[in-house]
Amino acid sequence: MTEVSGPSGLRGRSDRILLVASAVVFFFYAAFHVSPFWALSPLIWFLGAMAALAVLAFINAVLVSGWRRAAVFLAFAASIGFAAEQVGIWTGLIFGPYDYTDKLGLKLIDVPLVIPLCWFAVVYFAHTLVNIIVMGTPSCGRLSLGQAALLALVTAFVATGFDVAVDPMMSHPDVNAWTWTQGGAYFGVPFKNFQGWVATVLVIDLAFRLFARRNPRRPSLHQENWAARWAIAAWAGLGFGVMIIGFPVETQLVAVFCLFLPALLAIARQWAPDRTTGRSA
């Protein structure tokens, strides 16, 4: 593909189209957070935010990794996330004993269709934030097996922070998106749930990093900058949503540390002085 001249410096018409599409989706995602509609119900906020976030995540993944790798990430996250959820519902071994109600809409077997999209969106943006914080770029790069495993573990903890902030609200009797059969000490959520989240995200992210490391794709500087900004803004947007409507009210403080803190670290990394020039990156 030939270089296209112009102030944007982007490669090809398709990249510019993707950037415009991502801007439109992010506009509606941000508008949804500040509109009066999200205040009607946490379920509406969750469904709307996850749908918009999944679309934004896929567009962002295309900018960073190309269509093929974006589709692979979506397939890994959705299929592994669905399998973990379904096995977890059947056995209670992964997340603890729980069941989804009918509040989240249509299901595939016992798992609402929005949940695999949720796994994709949350894991992708956590993956991207970790890349930015550690490597200064949203793309994977060429990693050794040990490096890939370590970054996948960090990604697992960042992504699990989302569930730490959101699960108490979504499983609360006033929302009742899912119910815990035995419950637990953390606002009724069992600790095993978070262990299951770390393990599931670790498998998803490590699978993708091992797939991508053989043929890493380095996007243009402009693509990297746009992808990094959208990823940071999307994760901070999740934190903003939980901070405003999260309950029990303590989860609003949890959102500051579990969702805003990774976004702030990524911003700090973006503004960090370059080691070779001493200037901000």
Coordinates of C-alpha atoms in Angstrom, one line a residue:
M1 CA 0.0 0.0 0.0
T2 CA 1.5 3.3 -1.0
E3 CA 1.9 6.3 1.3
V4 CA -0.8 8.9 1.0
S5 CA 0.4 12.5 1.3
G6 CA -1.4 15.0 3.4
P7 CA -1.3 16.4 7.0
S8 CA -2.6 13.2 8.5
G9 CA 0.3 11.0 7.2
L10 CA -2.0 8.0 7.4
R11 CA -1.4 5.1 5.1
G12 CA -4.3 4.5 2.7
R13 CA -7.9 5.6 2.5
S14 CA -9.1 2.7 4.6
D15 CA -7.1 3.9 7.6
R16 CA -8.8 7.3 7.4
I17 CA -12.2 5.8 7.0
L18 CA -11.5 3.7 10.2
L19 CA -10.4 6.8 12.1
V20 CA -13.6 8.6 11.1
A21 CA -15.7 5.6 12.1
S22 CA -13.9 5.3 15.4
A23 CA -14.5 9.0 16.1
V24 CA -18.3 8.5 15.4
V25 CA -18.6 5.5 17.6
F26 CA -16.6 7.1 20.4
F27 CA -18.8 10.2 20.1
F28 CA -21.9 8.1 20.7
Y29 CA -20.2 6.2 23.5
A30 CA -19.3 9.5 25.2
A31 CA -22.7 11.0 24.6
F32 CA -24.3 7.9 26.0
H33 CA -22.5 8.5 29.3
V34 CA -23.6 12.0 29.7
S35 CA -27.2 11.6 28.2
P36 CA -30.2 11.2 30.5
F37 CA -30.8 7.7 29.1
W38 CA -28.0 5.9 31.0
A39 CA -29.4 7.2 34.3
L40 CA -32.7 5.2 33.7
S41 CA -31.1 1.9 34.5
P42 CA -27.6 0.4 35.1
L43 CA -28.7 -2.4 32.7
I44 CA -29.2 0.1 29.9
W45 CA -25.8 1.7 30.7
F46 CA -24.1 -1.8 30.7
L47 CA -25.7 -2.9 27.4
G48 CA -25.2 0.4 25.6
A49 CA -21.6 0.8 26.9
M50 CA -20.6 -2.7 26.1
A51 CA -22.1 -2.6 22.5
A52 CA -20.4 0.7 21.7
L53 CA -17.1 -0.4 23.4
A54 CA -17.0 -3.6 21.4
V55 CA -17.4 -1.8 18.1
L56 CA -14.8 0.8 19.1
A57 CA -12.4 -2.0 20.3
F58 CA -12.7 -3.8 16.9
I59 CA -12.0 -0.6 14.9
N60 CA -9.1 0.2 17.2
A61 CA -7.7 -3.3 16.8
V62 CA -7.9 -2.9 13.0
L63 CA -5.9 0.3 13.2
V64 CA -3.3 -1.2 15.4
S65 CA -3.0 -4.8 14.1
G66 CA -4.9 -5.0 10.8
W67 CA -8.2 -6.8 9.9
R68 CA -6.8 -10.3 10.3
R69 CA -5.4 -9.9 13.8
A70 CA -8.4 -7.9 14.9
A71 CA -10.7 -10.7 13.8
V72 CA -8.4 -13.2 15.6
F73 CA -8.5 -11.2 18.8
L74 CA -12.3 -11.0 18.6
A75 CA -12.5 -14.8 18.0
F76 CA -10.1 -15.7 20.9
A77 CA -11.8 -13.4 23.4
A78 CA -15.4 -14.2 22.5
S79 CA -14.9 -18.0 22.2
I80 CA -12.7 -18.4 25.3
G81 CA -14.8 -16.0 27.3
F82 CA -18.0 -17.8 26.3
A83 CA -16.6 -21.2 27.0
A84 CA -15.3 -20.1 30.5
E85 CA -18.8 -18.6 31.3
Q86 CA -20.7 -21.7 30.1
V87 CA -18.4 -24.2 31.9
G88 CA -18.6 -21.9 34.9
I89 CA -22.4 -21.9 35.0
W90 CA -22.5 -25.7 34.6
T91 CA -19.9 -26.5 37.2
G92 CA -19.2 -23.5 39.4
L93 CA -15.5 -24.3 39.2
I94 CA -14.2 -21.2 37.4
F95 CA -16.1 -18.2 38.8
G96 CA -18.1 -19.8 41.6
P97 CA -21.7 -20.9 41.3
Y98 CA -23.9 -18.3 39.5
D99 CA -26.6 -18.0 36.8
Y100 CA -27.6 -15.3 34.4
T101 CA -31.1 -13.9 34.6
D102 CA -33.0 -12.8 31.5
K103 CA -32.2 -9.1 32.0
L104 CA -29.3 -9.1 29.5
G105 CA -31.4 -10.3 26.6
L106 CA -30.9 -13.3 24.2
K107 CA -28.7 -16.1 25.3
L108 CA -26.6 -18.7 23.6
I109 CA -27.3 -21.8 25.8
D110 CA -27.0 -20.1 29.2
V111 CA -24.8 -17.1 28.4
P112 CA -26.3 -13.7 27.2
L113 CA -25.0 -12.8 23.7
V114 CA -23.6 -9.5 25.0
I115 CA -21.2 -11.2 27.4
P116 CA -18.7 -12.5 24.8
L117 CA -18.6 -9.0 23.3
C118 CA -17.9 -7.7 26.8
W119 CA -15.0 -10.1 27.1
F120 CA -13.6 -8.9 23.8
A121 CA -14.0 -5.2 24.6
V122 CA -12.6 -5.3 28.1
V123 CA -9.7 -7.6 27.4
Y124 CA -8.7 -5.7 24.2
F125 CA -8.6 -2.3 25.9
A126 CA -6.8 -3.7 28.9
H127 CA -4.3 -5.4 26.5
T128 CA -3.8 -2.1 24.7
L129 CA -3.4 -0.1 27.9
V130 CA -0.7 -2.5 29.2
N131 CA 1.1 -2.2 25.9
I132 CA 1.1 1.6 26.2
I133 CA 2.2 1.6 29.8
V134 CA 5.0 -1.0 29.3
M135 CA 6.2 -0.4 25.8
G136 CA 4.9 3.0 24.9
T137 CA 2.9 1.7 21.9
P138 CA -0.6 0.1 21.6
S139 CA 0.8 -2.7 19.4
C140 CA 2.3 -6.0 20.7
G141 CA 5.7 -5.9 19.1
R142 CA 8.0 -9.0 18.9
L143 CA 8.1 -10.5 22.4
S144 CA 9.8 -13.5 23.9
L145 CA 7.6 -16.2 25.5
G146 CA 8.5 -14.9 29.0
Q147 CA 7.7 -11.3 28.0
A148 CA 4.4 -12.3 26.4
A149 CA 3.4 -14.3 29.5
L150 CA 4.3 -11.5 31.9
L151 CA 2.4 -8.9 29.9
A152 CA -0.6 -11.2 29.6
L153 CA -0.6 -11.6 33.4
V154 CA -0.5 -7.8 33.9
T155 CA -3.4 -7.5 31.4
A156 CA -5.3 -10.1 33.4
F157 CA -5.1 -8.0 36.5
V158 CA -6.0 -4.7 34.7
A159 CA -9.0 -6.4 33.0
T160 CA -10.2 -8.0 36.3
G161 CA -10.2 -4.5 37.8
F162 CA -13.2 -3.8 35.5
D163 CA -15.1 -6.7 37.1
V164 CA -14.1 -5.6 40.6
A165 CA -15.8 -2.3 39.9
V166 CA -18.8 -3.5 38.0
D167 CA -19.8 -7.0 39.4
P168 CA -21.3 -5.7 42.7
M169 CA -23.7 -3.4 40.8
M170 CA -24.7 -5.9 38.1
S171 CA -25.3 -8.7 40.6
H172 CA -27.1 -6.4 43.1
P173 CA -30.8 -7.4 43.7
D174 CA -31.9 -4.1 42.3
V175 CA -30.2 -4.9 38.9
N176 CA -30.2 -8.7 39.0
A177 CA -28.3 -9.2 35.7
W178 CA -26.8 -12.4 37.3
T179 CA -27.1 -14.0 40.7
W180 CA -24.5 -15.7 42.9
T181 CA -25.9 -18.9 44.4
Q182 CA -23.6 -18.8 47.4
G183 CA -22.4 -15.2 47.4
G184 CA -19.2 -13.9 48.9
A185 CA -17.6 -11.4 51.2
Y186 CA -17.1 -8.7 48.5
F187 CA -20.6 -7.1 48.2
G188 CA -22.0 -10.6 47.7
V189 CA -19.4 -11.6 45.1
P190 CA -17.2 -14.6 45.8
F191 CA -13.4 -14.2 45.7
K192 CA -13.3 -17.1 43.3
N193 CA -14.9 -15.0 40.7
F194 CA -11.9 -12.7 40.5
Q195 CA -9.5 -15.7 40.3
G196 CA -11.6 -17.0 37.4
W197 CA -11.4 -13.6 35.7
V198 CA -7.6 -13.4 36.0
A199 CA -7.2 -17.0 34.7
T200 CA -9.6 -16.4 31.7
V201 CA -8.1 -13.1 30.7
L202 CA -4.6 -14.6 31.0
V203 CA -5.5 -17.4 28.6
I204 CA -7.2 -15.0 26.1
D205 CA -4.4 -12.5 26.1
L206 CA -1.5 -14.9 26.1
A207 CA -3.1 -16.8 23.2
F208 CA -3.2 -13.6 21.1
R209 CA 0.3 -12.4 22.1
L210 CA 1.7 -15.8 21.0
F211 CA -0.2 -15.6 17.8
A212 CA 0.8 -12.0 17.0
R213 CA 4.5 -12.3 18.0
R214 CA 5.4 -14.4 15.0
N215 CA 4.5 -11.6 12.6
P216 CA 4.2 -8.3 14.5
R217 CA 2.7 -5.4 12.6
R218 CA 4.0 -1.9 13.4
P219 CA 1.3 0.7 12.6
S220 CA 2.2 4.2 11.5
L221 CA 2.9 6.8 14.2
H222 CA -0.4 8.5 13.5
Q223 CA -2.3 5.2 13.8
E224 CA -0.5 4.5 17.1
N225 CA -1.4 7.9 18.5
W226 CA -5.0 7.7 17.5
A227 CA -5.3 4.1 18.8
A228 CA -3.7 5.0 22.1
R229 CA -5.9 8.0 22.7
W230 CA -9.1 6.1 21.9
A231 CA -8.1 3.2 24.2
I232 CA -7.2 5.5 27.1
A233 CA -10.4 7.6 26.6
A234 CA -12.6 4.4 26.4
W235 CA -11.2 2.9 29.6
A236 CA -11.5 6.2 31.4
G237 CA -15.0 6.5 30.1
L238 CA -15.9 3.2 31.8
G239 CA -14.4 4.5 35.0
F240 CA -16.5 7.7 34.6
G241 CA -19.7 5.7 34.1
V242 CA -19.1 3.5 37.2
M243 CA -18.1 6.6 39.2
I244 CA -21.4 8.3 38.4
I245 CA -23.9 5.4 38.7
G246 CA -22.0 2.7 40.5
F247 CA -23.5 1.1 43.6
P248 CA -23.0 0.1 46.3
V249 CA -21.6 3.6 46.6
E250 CA -18.2 2.2 47.6
T251 CA -17.7 0.9 44.0
Q252 CA -17.4 4.5 42.8
L253 CA -14.2 4.7 44.7
V254 CA -13.1 1.3 43.5
A255 CA -13.6 2.6 39.9
V256 CA -11.0 5.4 40.5
F257 CA -8.3 2.9 41.3
C258 CA -9.3 0.0 39.0
L259 CA -10.3 1.9 35.9
F260 CA -8.9 5.5 36.1
L261 CA -5.5 4.5 37.5
P262 CA -4.5 2.4 34.4
A263 CA -5.7 5.1 32.1
L264 CA -3.6 7.7 34.0
L265 CA -0.6 5.4 33.9
A266 CA -1.0 5.1 30.1
I267 CA -1.3 8.9 29.8
A268 CA 1.8 9.4 31.8
R269 CA 3.6 6.9 29.6
Q270 CA 2.5 8.8 26.5
W271 CA 3.9 12.0 27.9
A272 CA 7.1 10.5 29.3
P273 CA 10.3 12.0 27.9
D274 CA 11.9 10.0 25.1
R275 CA 15.1 8.4 26.4
T276 CA 17.0 9.4 23.3
T277 CA 15.9 13.0 22.9
G278 CA 14.7 14.0 26.3
R279 CA 11.5 15.2 24.8
S280 CA 7.9 14.1 25.5
A281 CA 6.9 11.1 23.4

